JSON list of C-alpha atoms in Angstrom, two decimals:
[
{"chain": "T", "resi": 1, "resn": "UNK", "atom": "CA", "xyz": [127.74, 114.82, 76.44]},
{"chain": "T", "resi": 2, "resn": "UNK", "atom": "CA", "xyz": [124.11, 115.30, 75.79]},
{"chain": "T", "resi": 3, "resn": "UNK", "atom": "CA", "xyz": [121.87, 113.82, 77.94]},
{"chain": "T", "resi": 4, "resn": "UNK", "atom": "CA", "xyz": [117.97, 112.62, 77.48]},
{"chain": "T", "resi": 5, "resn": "UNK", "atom": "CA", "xyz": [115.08, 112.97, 80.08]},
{"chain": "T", "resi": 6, "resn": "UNK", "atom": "CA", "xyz": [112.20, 111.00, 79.43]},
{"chain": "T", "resi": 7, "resn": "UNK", "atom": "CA", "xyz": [108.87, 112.14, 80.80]},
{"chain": "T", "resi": 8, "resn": "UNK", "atom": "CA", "xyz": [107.56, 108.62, 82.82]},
{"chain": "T", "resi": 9, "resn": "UNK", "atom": "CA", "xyz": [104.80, 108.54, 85.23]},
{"chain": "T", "resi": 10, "resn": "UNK", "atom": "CA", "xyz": [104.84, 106.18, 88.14]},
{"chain": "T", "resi": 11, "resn": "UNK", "atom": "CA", "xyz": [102.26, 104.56, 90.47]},
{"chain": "T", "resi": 12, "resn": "UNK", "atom": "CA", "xyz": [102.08, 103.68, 93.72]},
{"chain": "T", "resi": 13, "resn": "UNK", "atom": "CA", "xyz": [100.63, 101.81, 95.71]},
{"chain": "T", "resi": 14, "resn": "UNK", "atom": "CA", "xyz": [100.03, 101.39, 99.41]},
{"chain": "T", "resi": 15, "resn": "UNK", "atom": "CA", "xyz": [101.02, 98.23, 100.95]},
{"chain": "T", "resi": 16, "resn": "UNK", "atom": "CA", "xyz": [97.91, 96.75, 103.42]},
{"chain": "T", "resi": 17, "resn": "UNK", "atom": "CA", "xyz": [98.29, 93.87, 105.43]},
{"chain": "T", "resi": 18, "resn": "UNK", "atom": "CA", "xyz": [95.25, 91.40, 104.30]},
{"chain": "T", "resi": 19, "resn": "UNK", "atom": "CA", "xyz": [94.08, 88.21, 106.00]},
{"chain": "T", "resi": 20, "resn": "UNK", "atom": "CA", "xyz": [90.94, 86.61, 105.89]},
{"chain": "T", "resi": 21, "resn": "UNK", "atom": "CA", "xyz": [91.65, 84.67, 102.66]},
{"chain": "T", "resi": 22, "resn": "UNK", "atom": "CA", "xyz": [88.53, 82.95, 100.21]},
{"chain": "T", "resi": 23, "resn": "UNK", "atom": "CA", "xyz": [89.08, 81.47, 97.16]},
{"chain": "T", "resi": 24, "resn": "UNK", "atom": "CA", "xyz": [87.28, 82.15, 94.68]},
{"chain": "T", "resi": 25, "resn": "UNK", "atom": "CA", "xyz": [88.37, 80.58, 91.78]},
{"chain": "T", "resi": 26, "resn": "UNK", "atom": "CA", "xyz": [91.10, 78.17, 89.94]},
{"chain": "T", "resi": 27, "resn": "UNK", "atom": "CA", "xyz": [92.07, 77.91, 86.68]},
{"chain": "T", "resi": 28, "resn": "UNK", "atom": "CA", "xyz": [94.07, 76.93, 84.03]},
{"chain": "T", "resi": 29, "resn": "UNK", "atom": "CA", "xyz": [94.79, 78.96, 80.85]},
{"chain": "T", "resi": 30, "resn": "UNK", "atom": "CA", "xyz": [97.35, 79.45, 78.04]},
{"chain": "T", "resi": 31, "resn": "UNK", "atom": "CA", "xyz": [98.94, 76.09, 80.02]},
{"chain": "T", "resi": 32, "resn": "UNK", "atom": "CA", "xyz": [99.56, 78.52, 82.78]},
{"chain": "T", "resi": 33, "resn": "UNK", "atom": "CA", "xyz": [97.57, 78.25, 86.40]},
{"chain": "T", "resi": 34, "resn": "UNK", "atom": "CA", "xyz": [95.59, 80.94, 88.15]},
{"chain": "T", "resi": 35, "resn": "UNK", "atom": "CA", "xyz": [94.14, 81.22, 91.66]},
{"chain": "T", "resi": 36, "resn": "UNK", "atom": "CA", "xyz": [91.65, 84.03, 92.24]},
{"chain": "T", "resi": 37, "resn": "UNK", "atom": "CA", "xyz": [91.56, 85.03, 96.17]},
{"chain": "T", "resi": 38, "resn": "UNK", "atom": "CA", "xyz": [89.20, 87.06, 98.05]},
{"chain": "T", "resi": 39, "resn": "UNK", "atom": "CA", "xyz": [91.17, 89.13, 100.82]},
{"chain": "T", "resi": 40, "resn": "UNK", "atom": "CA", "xyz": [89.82, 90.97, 103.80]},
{"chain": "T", "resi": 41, "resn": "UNK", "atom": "CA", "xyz": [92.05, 93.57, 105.51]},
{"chain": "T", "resi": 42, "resn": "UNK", "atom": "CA", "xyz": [92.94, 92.62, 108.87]},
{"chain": "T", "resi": 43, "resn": "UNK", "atom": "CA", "xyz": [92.58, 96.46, 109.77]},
{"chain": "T", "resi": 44, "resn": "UNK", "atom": "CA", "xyz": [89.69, 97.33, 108.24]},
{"chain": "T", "resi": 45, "resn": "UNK", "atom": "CA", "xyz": [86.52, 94.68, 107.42]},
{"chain": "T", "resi": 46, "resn": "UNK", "atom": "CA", "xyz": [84.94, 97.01, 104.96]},
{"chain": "T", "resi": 47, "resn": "UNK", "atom": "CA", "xyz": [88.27, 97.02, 102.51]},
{"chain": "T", "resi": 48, "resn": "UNK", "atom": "CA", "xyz": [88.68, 94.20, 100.77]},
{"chain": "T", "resi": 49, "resn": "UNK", "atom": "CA", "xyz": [90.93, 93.00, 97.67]},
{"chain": "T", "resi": 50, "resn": "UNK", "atom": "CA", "xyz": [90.97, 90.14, 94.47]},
{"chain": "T", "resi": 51, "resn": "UNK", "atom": "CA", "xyz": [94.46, 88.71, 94.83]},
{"chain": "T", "resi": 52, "resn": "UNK", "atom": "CA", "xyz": [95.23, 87.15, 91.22]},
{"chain": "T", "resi": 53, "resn": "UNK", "atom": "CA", "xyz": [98.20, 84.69, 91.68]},
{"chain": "T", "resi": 54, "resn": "UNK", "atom": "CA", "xyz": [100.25, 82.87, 88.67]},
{"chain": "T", "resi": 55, "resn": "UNK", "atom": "CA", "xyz": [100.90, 79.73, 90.65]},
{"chain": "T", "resi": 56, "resn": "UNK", "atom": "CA", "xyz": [102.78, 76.41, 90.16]},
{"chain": "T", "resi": 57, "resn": "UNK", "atom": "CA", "xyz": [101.79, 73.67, 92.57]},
{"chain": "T", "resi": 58, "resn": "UNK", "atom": "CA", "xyz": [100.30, 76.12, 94.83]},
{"chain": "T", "resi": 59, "resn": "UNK", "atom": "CA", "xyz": [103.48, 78.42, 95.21]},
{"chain": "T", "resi": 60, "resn": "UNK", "atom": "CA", "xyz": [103.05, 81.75, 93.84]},
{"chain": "T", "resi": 61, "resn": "UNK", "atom": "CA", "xyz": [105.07, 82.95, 90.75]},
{"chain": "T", "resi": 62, "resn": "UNK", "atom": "CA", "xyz": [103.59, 86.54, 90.71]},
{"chain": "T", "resi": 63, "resn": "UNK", "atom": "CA", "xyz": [100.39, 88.42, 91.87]},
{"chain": "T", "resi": 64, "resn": "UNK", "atom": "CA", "xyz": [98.66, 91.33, 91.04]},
{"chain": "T", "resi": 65, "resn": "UNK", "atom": "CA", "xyz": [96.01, 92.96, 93.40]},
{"chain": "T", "resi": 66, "resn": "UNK", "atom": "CA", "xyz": [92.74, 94.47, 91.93]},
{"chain": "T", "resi": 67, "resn": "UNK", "atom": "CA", "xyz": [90.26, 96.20, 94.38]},
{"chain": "T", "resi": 68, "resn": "UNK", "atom": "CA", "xyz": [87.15, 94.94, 95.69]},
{"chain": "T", "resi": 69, "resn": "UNK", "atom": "CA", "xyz": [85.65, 96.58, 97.96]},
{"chain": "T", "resi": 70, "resn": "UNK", "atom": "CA", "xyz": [86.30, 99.94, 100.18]},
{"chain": "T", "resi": 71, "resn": "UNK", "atom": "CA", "xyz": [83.53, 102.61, 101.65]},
{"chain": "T", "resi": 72, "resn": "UNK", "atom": "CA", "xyz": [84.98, 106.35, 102.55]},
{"chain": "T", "resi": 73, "resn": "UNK", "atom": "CA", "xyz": [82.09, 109.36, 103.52]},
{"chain": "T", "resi": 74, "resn": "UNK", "atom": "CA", "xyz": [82.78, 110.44, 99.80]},
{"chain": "T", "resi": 75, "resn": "UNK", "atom": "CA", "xyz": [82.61, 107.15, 97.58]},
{"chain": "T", "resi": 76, "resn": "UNK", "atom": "CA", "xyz": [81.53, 103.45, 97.40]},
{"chain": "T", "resi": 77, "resn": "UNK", "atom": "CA", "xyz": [83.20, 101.26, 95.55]},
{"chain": "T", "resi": 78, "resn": "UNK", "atom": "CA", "xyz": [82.42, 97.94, 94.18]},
{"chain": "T", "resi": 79, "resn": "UNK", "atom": "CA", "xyz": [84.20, 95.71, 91.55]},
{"chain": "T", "resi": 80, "resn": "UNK", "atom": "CA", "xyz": [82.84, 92.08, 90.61]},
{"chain": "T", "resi": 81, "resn": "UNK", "atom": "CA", "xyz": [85.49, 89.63, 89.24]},
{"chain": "T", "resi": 82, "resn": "UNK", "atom": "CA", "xyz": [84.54, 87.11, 86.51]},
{"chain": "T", "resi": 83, "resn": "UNK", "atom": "CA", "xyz": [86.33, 85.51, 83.32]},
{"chain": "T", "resi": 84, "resn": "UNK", "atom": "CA", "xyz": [85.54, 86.77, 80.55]},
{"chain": "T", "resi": 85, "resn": "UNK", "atom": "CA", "xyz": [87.06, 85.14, 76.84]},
{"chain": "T", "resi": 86, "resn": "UNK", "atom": "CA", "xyz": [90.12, 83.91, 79.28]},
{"chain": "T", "resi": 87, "resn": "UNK", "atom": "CA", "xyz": [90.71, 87.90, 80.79]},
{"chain": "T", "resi": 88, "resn": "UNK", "atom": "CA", "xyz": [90.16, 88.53, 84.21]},
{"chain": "T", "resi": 89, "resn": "UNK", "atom": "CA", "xyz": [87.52, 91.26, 84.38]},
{"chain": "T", "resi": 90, "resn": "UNK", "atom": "CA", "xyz": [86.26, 93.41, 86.69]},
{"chain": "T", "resi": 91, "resn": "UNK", "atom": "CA", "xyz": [83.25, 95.17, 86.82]},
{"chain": "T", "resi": 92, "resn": "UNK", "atom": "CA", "xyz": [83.67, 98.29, 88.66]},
{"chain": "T", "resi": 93, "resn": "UNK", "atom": "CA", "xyz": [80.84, 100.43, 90.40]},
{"chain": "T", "resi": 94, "resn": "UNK", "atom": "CA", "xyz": [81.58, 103.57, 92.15]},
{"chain": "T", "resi": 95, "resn": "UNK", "atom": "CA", "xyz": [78.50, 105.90, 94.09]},
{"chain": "T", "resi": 96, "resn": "UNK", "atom": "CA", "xyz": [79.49, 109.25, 94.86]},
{"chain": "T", "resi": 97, "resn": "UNK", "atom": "CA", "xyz": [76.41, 110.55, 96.57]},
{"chain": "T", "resi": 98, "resn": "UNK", "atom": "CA", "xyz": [73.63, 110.44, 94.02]},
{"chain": "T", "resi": 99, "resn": "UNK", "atom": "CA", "xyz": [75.84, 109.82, 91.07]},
{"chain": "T", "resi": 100, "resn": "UNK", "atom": "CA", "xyz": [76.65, 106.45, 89.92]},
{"chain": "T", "resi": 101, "resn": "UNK", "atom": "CA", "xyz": [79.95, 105.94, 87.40]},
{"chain": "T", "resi": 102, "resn": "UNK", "atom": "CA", "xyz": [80.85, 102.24, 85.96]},
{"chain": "T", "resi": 103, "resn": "UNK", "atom": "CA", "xyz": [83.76, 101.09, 84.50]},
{"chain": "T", "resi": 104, "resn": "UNK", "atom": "CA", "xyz": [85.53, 97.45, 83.71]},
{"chain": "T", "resi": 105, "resn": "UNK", "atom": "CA", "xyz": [89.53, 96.86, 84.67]},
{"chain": "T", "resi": 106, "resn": "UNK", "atom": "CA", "xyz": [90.80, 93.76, 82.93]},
{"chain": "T", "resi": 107, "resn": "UNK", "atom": "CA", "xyz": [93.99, 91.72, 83.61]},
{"chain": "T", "resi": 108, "resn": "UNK", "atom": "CA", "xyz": [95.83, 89.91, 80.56]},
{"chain": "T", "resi": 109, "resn": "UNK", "atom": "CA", "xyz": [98.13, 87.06, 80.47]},
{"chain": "T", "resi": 110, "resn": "UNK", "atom": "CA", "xyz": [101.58, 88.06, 78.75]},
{"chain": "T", "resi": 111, "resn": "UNK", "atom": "CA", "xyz": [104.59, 85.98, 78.16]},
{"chain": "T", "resi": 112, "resn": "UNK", "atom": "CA", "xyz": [105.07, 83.05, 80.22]},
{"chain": "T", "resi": 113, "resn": "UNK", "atom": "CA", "xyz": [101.92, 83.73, 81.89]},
{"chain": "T", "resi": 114, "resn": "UNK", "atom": "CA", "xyz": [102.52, 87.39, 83.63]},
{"chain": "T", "resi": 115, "resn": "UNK", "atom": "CA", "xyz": [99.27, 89.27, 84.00]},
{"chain": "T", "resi": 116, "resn": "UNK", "atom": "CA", "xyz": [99.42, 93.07, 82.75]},
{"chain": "T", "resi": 117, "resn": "UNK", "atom": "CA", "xyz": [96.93, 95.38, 83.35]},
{"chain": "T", "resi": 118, "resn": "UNK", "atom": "CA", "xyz": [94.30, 96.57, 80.81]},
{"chain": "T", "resi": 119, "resn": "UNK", "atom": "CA", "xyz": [95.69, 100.34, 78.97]},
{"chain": "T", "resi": 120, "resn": "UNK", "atom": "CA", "xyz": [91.48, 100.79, 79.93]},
{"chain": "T", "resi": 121, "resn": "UNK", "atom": "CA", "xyz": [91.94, 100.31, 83.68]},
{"chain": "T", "resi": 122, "resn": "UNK", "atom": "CA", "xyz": [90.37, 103.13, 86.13]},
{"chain": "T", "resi": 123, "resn": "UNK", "atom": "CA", "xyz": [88.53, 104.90, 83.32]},
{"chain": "T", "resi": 124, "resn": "UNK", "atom": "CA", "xyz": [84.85, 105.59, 84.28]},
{"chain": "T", "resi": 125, "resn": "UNK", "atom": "CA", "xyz": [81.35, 106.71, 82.79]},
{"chain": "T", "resi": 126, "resn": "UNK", "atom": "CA", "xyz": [77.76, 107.09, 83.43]},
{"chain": "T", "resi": 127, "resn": "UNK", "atom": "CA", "xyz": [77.37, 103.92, 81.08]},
{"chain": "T", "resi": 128, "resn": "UNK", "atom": "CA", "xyz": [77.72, 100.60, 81.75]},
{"chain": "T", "resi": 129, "resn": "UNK", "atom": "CA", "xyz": [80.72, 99.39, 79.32]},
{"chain": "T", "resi": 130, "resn": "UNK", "atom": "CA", "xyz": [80.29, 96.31, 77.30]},
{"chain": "T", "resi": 131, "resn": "UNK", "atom": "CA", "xyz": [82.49, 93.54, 79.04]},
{"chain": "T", "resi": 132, "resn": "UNK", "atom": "CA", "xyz": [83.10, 91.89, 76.02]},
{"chain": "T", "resi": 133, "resn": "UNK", "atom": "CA", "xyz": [84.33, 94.70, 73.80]},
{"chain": "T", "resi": 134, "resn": "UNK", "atom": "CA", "xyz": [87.83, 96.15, 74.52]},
{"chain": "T", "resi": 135, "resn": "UNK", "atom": "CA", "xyz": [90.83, 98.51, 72.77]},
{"chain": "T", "resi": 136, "resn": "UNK", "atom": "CA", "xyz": [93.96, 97.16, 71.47]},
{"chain": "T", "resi": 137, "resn": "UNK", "atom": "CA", "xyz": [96.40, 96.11, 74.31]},
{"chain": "T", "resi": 138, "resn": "UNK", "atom": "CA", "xyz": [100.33, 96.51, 74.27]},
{"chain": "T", "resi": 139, "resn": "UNK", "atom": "CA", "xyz": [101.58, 93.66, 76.56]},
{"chain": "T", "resi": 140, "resn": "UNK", "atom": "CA", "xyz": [102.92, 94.81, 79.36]},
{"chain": "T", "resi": 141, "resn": "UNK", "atom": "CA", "xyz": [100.27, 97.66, 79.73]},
{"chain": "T", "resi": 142, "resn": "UNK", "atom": "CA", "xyz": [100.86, 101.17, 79.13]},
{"chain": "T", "resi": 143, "resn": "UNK", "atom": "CA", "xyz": [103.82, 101.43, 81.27]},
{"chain": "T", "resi": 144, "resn": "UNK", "atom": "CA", "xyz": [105.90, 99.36, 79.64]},
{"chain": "T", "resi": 145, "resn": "UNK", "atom": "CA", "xyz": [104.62, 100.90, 76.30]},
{"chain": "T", "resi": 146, "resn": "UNK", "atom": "CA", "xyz": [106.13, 103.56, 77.42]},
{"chain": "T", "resi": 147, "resn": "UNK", "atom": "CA", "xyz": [109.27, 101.77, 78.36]},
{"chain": "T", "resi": 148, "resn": "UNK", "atom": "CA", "xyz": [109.38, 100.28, 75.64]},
{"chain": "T", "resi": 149, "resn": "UNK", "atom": "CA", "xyz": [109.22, 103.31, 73.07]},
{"chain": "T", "resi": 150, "resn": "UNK", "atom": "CA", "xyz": [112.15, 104.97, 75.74]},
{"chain": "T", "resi": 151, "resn": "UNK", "atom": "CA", "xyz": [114.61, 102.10, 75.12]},
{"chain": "T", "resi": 152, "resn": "UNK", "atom": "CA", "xyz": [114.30, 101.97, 71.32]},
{"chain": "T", "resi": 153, "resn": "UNK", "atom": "CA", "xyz": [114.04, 105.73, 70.80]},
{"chain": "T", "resi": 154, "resn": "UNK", "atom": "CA", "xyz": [117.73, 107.27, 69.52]},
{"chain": "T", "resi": 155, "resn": "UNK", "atom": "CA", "xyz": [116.51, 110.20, 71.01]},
{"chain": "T", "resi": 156, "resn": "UNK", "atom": "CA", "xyz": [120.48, 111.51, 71.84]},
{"chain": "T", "resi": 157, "resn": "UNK", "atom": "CA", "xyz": [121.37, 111.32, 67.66]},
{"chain": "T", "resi": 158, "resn": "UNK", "atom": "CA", "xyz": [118.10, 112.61, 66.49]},
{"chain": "T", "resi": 159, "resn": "UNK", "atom": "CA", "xyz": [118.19, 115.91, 68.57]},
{"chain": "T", "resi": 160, "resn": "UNK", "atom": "CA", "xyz": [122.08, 116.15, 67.43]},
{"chain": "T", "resi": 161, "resn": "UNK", "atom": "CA", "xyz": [121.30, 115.66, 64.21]},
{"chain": "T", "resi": 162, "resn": "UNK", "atom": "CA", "xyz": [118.19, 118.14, 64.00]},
{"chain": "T", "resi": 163, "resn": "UNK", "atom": "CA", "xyz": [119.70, 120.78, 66.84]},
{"chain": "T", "resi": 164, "resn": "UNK", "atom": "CA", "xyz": [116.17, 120.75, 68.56]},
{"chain": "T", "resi": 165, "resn": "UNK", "atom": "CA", "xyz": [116.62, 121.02, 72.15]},
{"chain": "T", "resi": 166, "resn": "UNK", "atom": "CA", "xyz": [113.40, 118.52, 72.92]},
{"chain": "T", "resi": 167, "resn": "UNK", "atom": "CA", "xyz": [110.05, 118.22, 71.28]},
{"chain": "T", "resi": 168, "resn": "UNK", "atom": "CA", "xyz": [105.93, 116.94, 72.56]},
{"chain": "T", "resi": 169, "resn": "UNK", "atom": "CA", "xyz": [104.45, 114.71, 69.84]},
{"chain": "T", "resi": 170, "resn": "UNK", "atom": "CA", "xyz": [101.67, 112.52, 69.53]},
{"chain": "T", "resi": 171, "resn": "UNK", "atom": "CA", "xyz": [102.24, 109.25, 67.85]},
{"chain": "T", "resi": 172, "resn": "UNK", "atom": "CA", "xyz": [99.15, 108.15, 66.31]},
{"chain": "T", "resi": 173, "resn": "UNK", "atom": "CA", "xyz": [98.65, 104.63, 65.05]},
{"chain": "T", "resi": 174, "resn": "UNK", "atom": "CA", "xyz": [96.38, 102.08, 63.49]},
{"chain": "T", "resi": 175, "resn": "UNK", "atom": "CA", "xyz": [96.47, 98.70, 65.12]},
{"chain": "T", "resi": 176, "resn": "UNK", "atom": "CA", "xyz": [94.82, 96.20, 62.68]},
{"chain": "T", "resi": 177, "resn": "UNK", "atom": "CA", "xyz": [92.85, 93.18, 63.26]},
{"chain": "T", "resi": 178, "resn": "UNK", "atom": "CA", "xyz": [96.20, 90.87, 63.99]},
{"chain": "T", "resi": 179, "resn": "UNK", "atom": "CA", "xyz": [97.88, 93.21, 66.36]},
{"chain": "T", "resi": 180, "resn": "UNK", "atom": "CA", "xyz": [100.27, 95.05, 64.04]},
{"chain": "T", "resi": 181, "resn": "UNK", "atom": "CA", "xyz": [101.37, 98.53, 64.83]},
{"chain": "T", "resi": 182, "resn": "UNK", "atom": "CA", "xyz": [100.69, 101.11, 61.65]},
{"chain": "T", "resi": 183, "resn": "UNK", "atom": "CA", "xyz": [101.78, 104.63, 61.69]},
{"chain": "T", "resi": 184, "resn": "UNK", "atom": "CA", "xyz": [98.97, 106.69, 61.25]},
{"chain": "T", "resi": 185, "resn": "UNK", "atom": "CA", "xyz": [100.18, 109.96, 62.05]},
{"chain": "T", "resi": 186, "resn": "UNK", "atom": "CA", "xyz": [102.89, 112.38, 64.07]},
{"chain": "T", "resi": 187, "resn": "UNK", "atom": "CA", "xyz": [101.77, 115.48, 65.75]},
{"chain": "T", "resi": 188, "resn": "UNK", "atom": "CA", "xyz": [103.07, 118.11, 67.02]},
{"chain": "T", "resi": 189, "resn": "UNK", "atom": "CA", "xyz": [106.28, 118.99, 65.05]},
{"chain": "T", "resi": 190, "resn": "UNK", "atom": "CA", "xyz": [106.75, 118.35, 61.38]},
{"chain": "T", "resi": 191, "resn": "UNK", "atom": "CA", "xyz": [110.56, 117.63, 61.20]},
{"chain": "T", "resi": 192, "resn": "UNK", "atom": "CA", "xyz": [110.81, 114.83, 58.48]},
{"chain": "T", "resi": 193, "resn": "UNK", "atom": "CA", "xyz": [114.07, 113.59, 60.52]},
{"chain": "T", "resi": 194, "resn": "UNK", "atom": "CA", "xyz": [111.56, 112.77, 63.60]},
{"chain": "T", "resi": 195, "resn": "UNK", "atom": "CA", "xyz": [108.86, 110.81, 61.44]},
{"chain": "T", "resi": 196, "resn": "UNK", "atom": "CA", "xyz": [111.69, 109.34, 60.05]},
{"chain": "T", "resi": 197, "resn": "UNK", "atom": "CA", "xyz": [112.41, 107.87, 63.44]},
{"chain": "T", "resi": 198, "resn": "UNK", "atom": "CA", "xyz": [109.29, 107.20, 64.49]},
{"chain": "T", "resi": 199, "resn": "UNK", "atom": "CA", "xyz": [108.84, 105.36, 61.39]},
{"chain": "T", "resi": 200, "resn": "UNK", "atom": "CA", "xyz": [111.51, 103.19, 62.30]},
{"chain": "T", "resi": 201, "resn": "UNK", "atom": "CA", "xyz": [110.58, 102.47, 65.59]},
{"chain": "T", "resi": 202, "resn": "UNK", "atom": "CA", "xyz": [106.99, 101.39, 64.56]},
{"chain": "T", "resi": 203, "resn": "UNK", "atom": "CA", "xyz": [108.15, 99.25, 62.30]},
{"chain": "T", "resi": 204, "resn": "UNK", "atom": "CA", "xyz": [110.28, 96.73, 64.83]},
{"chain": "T", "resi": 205, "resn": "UNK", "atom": "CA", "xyz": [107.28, 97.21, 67.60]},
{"chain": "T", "resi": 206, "resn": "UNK", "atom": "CA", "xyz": [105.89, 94.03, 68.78]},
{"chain": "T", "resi": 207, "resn": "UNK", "atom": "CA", "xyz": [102.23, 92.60, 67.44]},
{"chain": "T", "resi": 208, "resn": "UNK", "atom": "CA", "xyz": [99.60, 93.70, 70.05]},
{"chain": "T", "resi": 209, "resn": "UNK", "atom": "CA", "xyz": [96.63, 91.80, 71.44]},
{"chain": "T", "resi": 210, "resn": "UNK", "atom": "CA", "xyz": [93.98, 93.33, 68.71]},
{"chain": "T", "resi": 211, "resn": "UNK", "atom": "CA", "xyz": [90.82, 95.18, 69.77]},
{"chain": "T", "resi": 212, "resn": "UNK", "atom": "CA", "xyz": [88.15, 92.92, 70.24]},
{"chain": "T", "resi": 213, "resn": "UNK", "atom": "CA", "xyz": [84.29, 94.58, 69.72]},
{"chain": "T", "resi": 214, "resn": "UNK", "atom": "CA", "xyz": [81.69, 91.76, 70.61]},
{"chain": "T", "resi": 215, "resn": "UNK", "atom": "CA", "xyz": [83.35, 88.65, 69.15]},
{"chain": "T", "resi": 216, "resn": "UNK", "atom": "CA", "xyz": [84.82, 89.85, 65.99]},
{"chain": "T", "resi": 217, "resn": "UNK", "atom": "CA", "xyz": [88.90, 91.85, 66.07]},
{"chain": "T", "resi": 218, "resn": "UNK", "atom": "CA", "xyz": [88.66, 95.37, 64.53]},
{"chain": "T", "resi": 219, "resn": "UNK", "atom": "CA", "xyz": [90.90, 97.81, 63.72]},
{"chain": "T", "resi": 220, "resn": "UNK", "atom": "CA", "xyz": [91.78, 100.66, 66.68]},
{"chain": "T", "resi": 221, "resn": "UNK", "atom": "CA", "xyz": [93.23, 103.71, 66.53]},
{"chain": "T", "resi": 222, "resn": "UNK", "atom": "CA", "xyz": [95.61, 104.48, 70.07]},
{"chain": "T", "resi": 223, "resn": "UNK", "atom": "CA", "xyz": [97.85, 107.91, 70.67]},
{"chain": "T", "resi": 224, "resn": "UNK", "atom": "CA", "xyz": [100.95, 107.55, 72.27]},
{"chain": "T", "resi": 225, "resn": "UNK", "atom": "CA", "xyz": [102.24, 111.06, 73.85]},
{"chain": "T", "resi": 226, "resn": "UNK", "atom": "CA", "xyz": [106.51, 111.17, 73.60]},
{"chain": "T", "resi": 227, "resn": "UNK", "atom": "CA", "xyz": [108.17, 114.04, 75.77]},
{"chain": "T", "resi": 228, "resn": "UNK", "atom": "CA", "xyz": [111.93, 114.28, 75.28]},
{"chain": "T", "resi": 229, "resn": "UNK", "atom": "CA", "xyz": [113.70, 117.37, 76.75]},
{"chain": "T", "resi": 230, "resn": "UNK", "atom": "CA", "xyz": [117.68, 117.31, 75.66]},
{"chain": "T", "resi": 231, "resn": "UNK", "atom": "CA", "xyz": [119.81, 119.32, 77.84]},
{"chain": "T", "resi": 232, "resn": "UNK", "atom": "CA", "xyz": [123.98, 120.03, 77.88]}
]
């Protein structure tokens, strides 16, 4: 029997115990109702944290924490949470000694009113980004893109059927002004059984939340790298 490793990469993150709770704001959207809190660590006064809840009646269905606030001898950094076309969005600034980077982190609402991190999130530049423009989103985020692409992949039949012990490849595709998925192009090995595949798989992958430049959808290109090692 033939088994498939999937390359996955995993976060983690610390666990901090916050008090000091504000709220900042309340809302309703999508028929689904939010509660943005401003958290101070009970350790440490200079860290402090957005806690986004999903709430019903004021218990809490989910949360996701974004970061605020924190000061180290290397780095400063500062995020600023407002709503922005119904996405939470933060603007992030980060000083490292006479250098200056910006970035924004957005959370989206998914089915039945999850938030998912923006596939954007933690990238940075000299430039302020514009807060209203922003790439074409699988829900989820990128992690369960990834997910995703591992549970529908017949990875096992196509290396039996090919003999290739594993194979890197970058999935390129066109997401058009509605959301849907187009195959653009596969790089990285040119074995018509594998487009073939990746063909198929496109083809039954969900509708994502379009790209969005000032007010109007476009058209966005994203890569998807796929690493499958097979092994006896």
């Amino acid at each position: 029997m033939q088994k498939i490793i999937f390359s996955l990469f995993i976060t983690l993150a610390s666990i901090i115990s916050f008090s000091q709770e504000k709220l900042i704001e309340k809302v309703t959207l999508n028929n689904f109702e939010y509660k943005v809190i401003e958290t101070v660590s009970s350790s440490d006064s200079a860290k402090k944290v957005y806690e986004i809840q999903n709430v019903i009646k004021d218990s809490i269905i989910s949360k996701i924490e974004m970061t605020k606030h924190y000061k180290t001898e290397q780095e400063e950094y500062n995020s600023l949470f407002k709503l922005v076309d119904n996405i939470f969005t933060f603007n992030v600034t980060v000083k490292k000694g006479d250098q200056t980077l910006y970035g924004i982190d957005r959370l989206f609402i998914g089915k039945f009113g999850r938030l998912f991190p923006g596939i954007e999130n933690g990238i940075l530049s000299t430039q302020k980004p514009d807060e209203t423009s922003y790439g074409a989103q699988f829900e989820g985020g990128f992690n369960k893109l990834r997910q995703w692409i591992q549970y529908n992949f017949d990875a096992q039949k196509l290396i039996a059927q090919t003999g290739m012990n594993g194979f890197n490849i970058q999935v390129k595709l066109d997401i058009d002004k509605d959301g849907t998925p187009i195959l653009a192009d596969v790089t990285g090995n040119d074995n018509p059984k594998l487009r073939t595949e990746v063909e198929r798989i496109i083809r039954k992958m969900p509708k994502w939340i379009p790209a969005k430049e000032k007010t109007e959808h476009i058209v966005s290109k994203f890569s998807i790298p796929v690493h499958i090692i097979g092994y006896y």
